[in-house]
Amino acid sequence: MFGKKTDNGYTEVIPGIKIKTICYGKNTLMTEFILEKNSHLTEHRHEHEQTGYLVSGKIRLFIGEDSKELNPGDSWNIASNISHKAEIMEDSVAIEVFSPCREDYLKFLNTVDVCE
């Protein structure tokens, strides 16, 4: 599967947090998040390991007992079943990869952006 960059197809999942699944395979799924300044990703956990990269903006990410202010070019990894949340300090864009594939995020795939 190949993904094609477009500016459409985002879904607001909570106020100020938009998601689009941009590519996936048998074992991984990649998403792009558009994050508005002053929004919050509430504390949660899931079975999926999560690796991310901040493309633009600034966020504070809380992973377990640790927190870090992240700037463009910074990255992170969240192990399976570890509690995490985020505070969005500036309008931001993040790319995240989940393993195993998050089947619940397949609904955020815009098939217009996919070239098979």
Coordinates of N, CA and C in Angstrom, one line a residue:
M1 N 0.8 -1.2 0.0 CA 0.0 0.0 0.0 C 0.9 1.2 0.0
F2 N 0.5 2.2 -0.7 CA 1.1 3.6 -0.7 C 0.1 4.6 -0.3
G3 N 0.5 5.6 0.5 CA -0.3 6.7 0.8 C 0.0 7.9 0.1
K4 N -0.9 8.7 -0.3 CA -0.7 9.9 -1.1 C -1.1 11.1 -0.2
K5 N -0.2 12.1 -0.1 CA -0.4 13.3 0.7 C -1.6 14.1 0.2
T6 N -2.6 14.4 1.1 CA -3.6 15.3 0.8 C -4.0 16.1 2.1
D7 N -4.7 17.1 1.9 CA -5.1 17.9 3.1 C -6.5 17.6 3.6
N8 N -7.2 16.6 3.0 CA -8.5 16.3 3.4 C -8.6 14.9 4.2
G9 N -9.7 14.6 4.7 CA -9.9 13.3 5.3 C -9.7 13.2 6.8
Y10 N -9.5 14.3 7.5 CA -9.3 14.3 8.9 C -10.6 14.2 9.7
T11 N -10.6 13.5 10.8 CA -11.8 13.4 11.7 C -11.4 14.0 13.0
E12 N -12.2 14.9 13.5 CA -12.0 15.4 14.9 C -12.6 14.4 15.9
V13 N -11.7 13.8 16.7 CA -12.1 12.7 17.6 C -12.4 13.3 19.0
I14 N -11.7 14.4 19.4 CA -12.1 15.2 20.6 C -11.8 16.6 20.2
P15 N -12.4 17.6 20.9 CA -12.2 19.0 20.5 C -10.7 19.3 20.4
G16 N -10.3 19.8 19.2 CA -9.0 20.3 18.9 C -8.0 19.2 18.5
I17 N -8.5 17.9 18.4 CA -7.6 16.8 18.0 C -8.2 16.1 16.8
K18 N -7.5 16.2 15.7 CA -8.0 15.6 14.4 C -7.0 14.5 14.0
I19 N -7.5 13.4 13.4 CA -6.7 12.2 13.1 C -7.0 11.8 11.6
K20 N -6.0 11.3 11.0 CA -6.2 10.6 9.7 C -5.2 9.5 9.7
T21 N -5.7 8.3 9.4 CA -4.9 7.1 9.1 C -4.3 7.3 7.7
I22 N -2.9 7.3 7.6 CA -2.3 7.5 6.3 C -1.8 6.3 5.6
C23 N -1.5 5.2 6.4 CA -1.1 4.0 5.8 C -1.1 2.9 6.9
Y24 N -1.3 1.6 6.4 CA -1.3 0.5 7.4 C -0.9 -0.8 6.7
G25 N -0.5 -1.7 7.5 CA -0.1 -3.0 7.1 C -0.7 -4.1 8.0
K26 N -0.2 -5.3 7.9 CA -0.6 -6.4 8.8 C -0.3 -6.1 10.3
N27 N 0.9 -5.5 10.5 CA 1.4 -5.3 11.9 C 1.5 -3.9 12.4
T28 N 1.4 -2.9 11.5 CA 1.5 -1.5 12.0 C 0.5 -0.6 11.3
L29 N 0.2 0.5 11.9 CA -0.7 1.5 11.3 C -0.1 2.9 11.6
M30 N -0.1 3.8 10.6 CA 0.5 5.1 10.8 C -0.6 6.2 10.7
T31 N -0.6 7.1 11.6 CA -1.6 8.2 11.6 C -0.9 9.5 11.6
E32 N -1.7 10.5 11.1 CA -1.2 11.9 11.3 C -2.3 12.6 12.1
F33 N -1.8 13.4 13.1 CA -2.6 14.1 14.0 C -2.4 15.6 13.8
I34 N -3.5 16.3 13.7 CA -3.5 17.8 13.7 C -4.0 18.2 15.1
L35 N -3.2 18.9 15.8 CA -3.4 19.3 17.2 C -3.5 20.8 17.4
E36 N -4.6 21.3 17.9 CA -4.8 22.7 18.1 C -4.3 23.1 19.5
K37 N -3.7 24.3 19.5 CA -3.2 24.9 20.7 C -4.2 24.9 21.8
N38 N -3.8 24.6 23.0 CA -4.6 24.5 24.2 C -5.6 23.4 24.3
S39 N -5.5 22.4 23.3 CA -6.3 21.2 23.4 C -5.6 20.2 24.3
H40 N -6.3 19.2 24.7 CA -5.7 18.1 25.6 C -6.1 16.8 25.1
L41 N -5.1 15.9 25.1 CA -5.4 14.5 24.9 C -5.5 13.9 26.2
T42 N -6.7 13.4 26.6 CA -6.9 12.9 27.9 C -6.1 11.6 28.2
E43 N -5.9 11.4 29.5 CA -5.1 10.2 29.9 C -5.8 8.9 29.5
H44 N -5.0 8.0 28.9 CA -5.6 6.7 28.4 C -4.4 5.7 28.3
R45 N -4.8 4.5 28.0 CA -3.8 3.4 27.7 C -4.4 2.5 26.7
H46 N -3.6 1.7 26.0 CA -4.1 0.7 25.1 C -3.0 -0.3 24.9
E47 N -3.4 -1.4 24.3 CA -2.4 -2.6 24.1 C -1.3 -2.3 23.1
H48 N -1.5 -1.2 22.3 CA -0.6 -1.0 21.1 C 0.6 -0.2 21.6
E49 N 1.8 -0.6 21.1 CA 3.0 0.2 21.3 C 2.9 1.3 20.3
Q50 N 3.3 2.5 20.7 CA 3.1 3.7 19.9 C 4.4 4.5 19.8
T51 N 4.8 4.8 18.6 CA 6.0 5.6 18.4 C 5.6 6.8 17.6
G52 N 6.1 8.0 18.0 CA 5.7 9.2 17.4 C 6.8 10.2 17.1
Y53 N 6.5 11.1 16.2 CA 7.5 12.1 15.7 C 6.7 13.5 15.6
L54 N 7.2 14.5 16.2 CA 6.6 15.8 16.1 C 7.1 16.6 14.9
V55 N 6.2 16.8 13.9 CA 6.6 17.4 12.7 C 6.7 19.0 12.9
S56 N 5.7 19.5 13.6 CA 5.7 21.0 13.9 C 4.9 21.2 15.2
G57 N 5.2 22.4 15.7 CA 4.5 22.9 16.9 C 5.3 22.5 18.2
K58 N 4.5 22.5 19.3 CA 5.1 22.2 20.6 C 4.0 21.5 21.5
I59 N 4.4 20.4 22.1 CA 3.5 19.7 23.0 C 4.2 19.3 24.3
R60 N 3.4 19.0 25.3 CA 4.0 18.4 26.5 C 3.3 17.0 26.6
L61 N 4.2 16.0 26.6 CA 3.7 14.6 26.6 C 4.0 14.0 27.9
F62 N 3.0 13.3 28.5 CA 3.2 12.6 29.8 C 3.1 11.1 29.5
I63 N 4.1 10.4 29.8 CA 4.2 8.9 29.7 C 4.5 8.3 31.0
G64 N 3.5 7.6 31.6 CA 3.7 7.1 32.9 C 3.9 8.2 33.9
E65 N 5.0 8.2 34.6 CA 5.4 9.2 35.6 C 6.2 10.3 35.0
D66 N 6.6 10.2 33.7 CA 7.5 11.2 33.1 C 6.8 12.1 32.2
S67 N 7.3 13.3 32.1 CA 6.8 14.3 31.1 C 7.9 15.0 30.4
K68 N 7.7 15.5 29.2 CA 8.7 16.1 28.4 C 8.0 17.1 27.5
E69 N 8.6 18.3 27.4 CA 8.2 19.3 26.4 C 8.9 18.9 25.1
L70 N 8.1 18.7 24.0 CA 8.6 18.3 22.7 C 8.5 19.4 21.7
N71 N 9.5 19.5 20.8 CA 9.6 20.4 19.8 C 9.8 19.7 18.4
P72 N 9.6 20.4 17.3 CA 9.7 19.7 16.0 C 11.0 18.9 15.9
G73 N 10.9 17.7 15.4 CA 12.0 16.8 15.3 C 12.2 15.8 16.4
D74 N 11.5 16.1 17.5 CA 11.5 15.2 18.7 C 10.6 14.0 18.5
S75 N 11.0 12.9 19.1 CA 10.2 11.6 19.0 C 10.0 11.0 20.3
W76 N 9.2 9.9 20.3 CA 8.8 9.2 21.6 C 8.4 7.8 21.3
N77 N 8.4 7.0 22.3 CA 7.9 5.7 22.2 C 7.1 5.4 23.5
I78 N 5.9 4.9 23.4 CA 5.1 4.5 24.5 C 4.8 3.0 24.5
A79 N 5.3 2.3 25.5 CA 5.1 0.9 25.5 C 3.6 0.5 25.7
S80 N 3.3 -0.7 25.4 CA 2.0 -1.2 25.5 C 1.5 -1.1 26.9
N81 N 0.2 -0.6 27.1 CA -0.5 -0.5 28.3 C 0.1 0.5 29.3
I82 N 0.8 1.5 28.8 CA 1.4 2.5 29.7 C 0.5 3.8 29.6
S83 N 0.1 4.3 30.7 CA -0.8 5.5 30.7 C -0.1 6.7 30.1
H84 N -0.8 7.5 29.2 CA -0.2 8.7 28.6 C -1.3 9.7 28.3
K85 N -0.8 11.0 28.2 CA -1.7 12.1 27.8 C -0.8 13.2 27.3
A86 N -1.5 14.2 26.7 CA -0.7 15.3 26.1 C -1.4 16.6 26.3
E87 N -0.6 17.7 26.4 CA -1.1 19.1 26.4 C -0.5 19.7 25.2
I88 N -1.4 20.4 24.4 CA -0.9 21.0 23.2 C -0.6 22.4 23.4
M89 N 0.7 22.8 23.3 CA 1.2 24.1 23.6 C 1.1 25.1 22.5
E90 N 1.2 24.6 21.2 CA 1.1 25.3 20.0 C 0.4 24.5 19.0
D91 N -0.2 25.1 18.0 CA -0.7 24.3 16.9 C 0.4 23.3 16.4
S92 N 0.0 22.0 16.3 CA 1.1 21.0 16.1 C 0.6 20.0 15.1
V93 N 1.6 19.3 14.5 CA 1.3 18.1 13.6 C 2.2 17.0 14.1
A94 N 1.7 15.8 14.4 CA 2.4 14.6 14.8 C 2.1 13.4 13.9
I95 N 3.1 12.6 13.7 CA 3.0 11.3 13.0 C 3.2 10.3 14.1
E96 N 2.3 9.3 14.1 CA 2.5 8.2 15.1 C 2.2 6.8 14.4
V97 N 3.0 5.8 14.8 CA 2.9 4.5 14.3 C 2.5 3.6 15.5
F98 N 1.5 2.7 15.3 CA 1.0 1.8 16.3 C 1.3 0.4 15.9
S99 N 1.6 -0.5 16.8 CA 1.8 -1.9 16.6 C 1.3 -2.6 17.8
P100 N 0.5 -3.7 17.6 CA 0.0 -4.1 16.3 C -0.9 -3.1 15.7
C101 N -1.3 -3.4 14.4 CA -2.2 -2.5 13.7 C -3.5 -2.2 14.5
R102 N -3.8 -0.9 14.6 CA -5.0 -0.5 15.4 C -6.2 -0.6 14.4
E103 N -6.9 -1.7 14.5 CA -8.1 -1.9 13.6 C -9.1 -0.9 13.9
D104 N -9.2 -0.3 15.1 CA -10.2 0.7 15.4 C -9.9 2.0 14.7
Y105 N -8.7 2.2 14.2 CA -8.3 3.4 13.5 C -8.4 3.2 11.9
L106 N -8.8 2.1 11.5 CA -9.0 1.9 10.0 C -10.1 2.8 9.5
K107 N -11.1 3.1 10.4 CA -12.2 3.9 10.0 C -11.7 5.4 9.7
F108 N -10.5 5.7 10.1 CA -10.0 7.1 9.8 C -9.2 7.1 8.5
L109 N -9.2 6.0 7.8 CA -8.4 6.0 6.5 C -9.3 6.6 5.4
N110 N -8.8 7.5 4.7 CA -9.5 8.2 3.6 C -9.0 7.5 2.3
T111 N -9.8 6.6 1.7 CA -9.4 5.8 0.6 C -9.0 6.7 -0.6
V112 N -9.4 7.9 -0.7 CA -9.0 8.8 -1.8 C -7.4 9.0 -1.7
D113 N -6.9 8.9 -0.5 CA -5.4 9.1 -0.3 C -4.6 7.9 -0.5
V114 N -5.2 6.7 -0.8 CA -4.5 5.5 -0.9 C -4.3 5.1 -2.3
C115 N -3.1 4.7 -2.6 CA -2.7 4.2 -4.0 C -2.3 2.8 -3.8
E116 N -3.1 1.8 -4.2 CA -2.7 0.4 -4.0 C -2.0 -0.2 -5.2

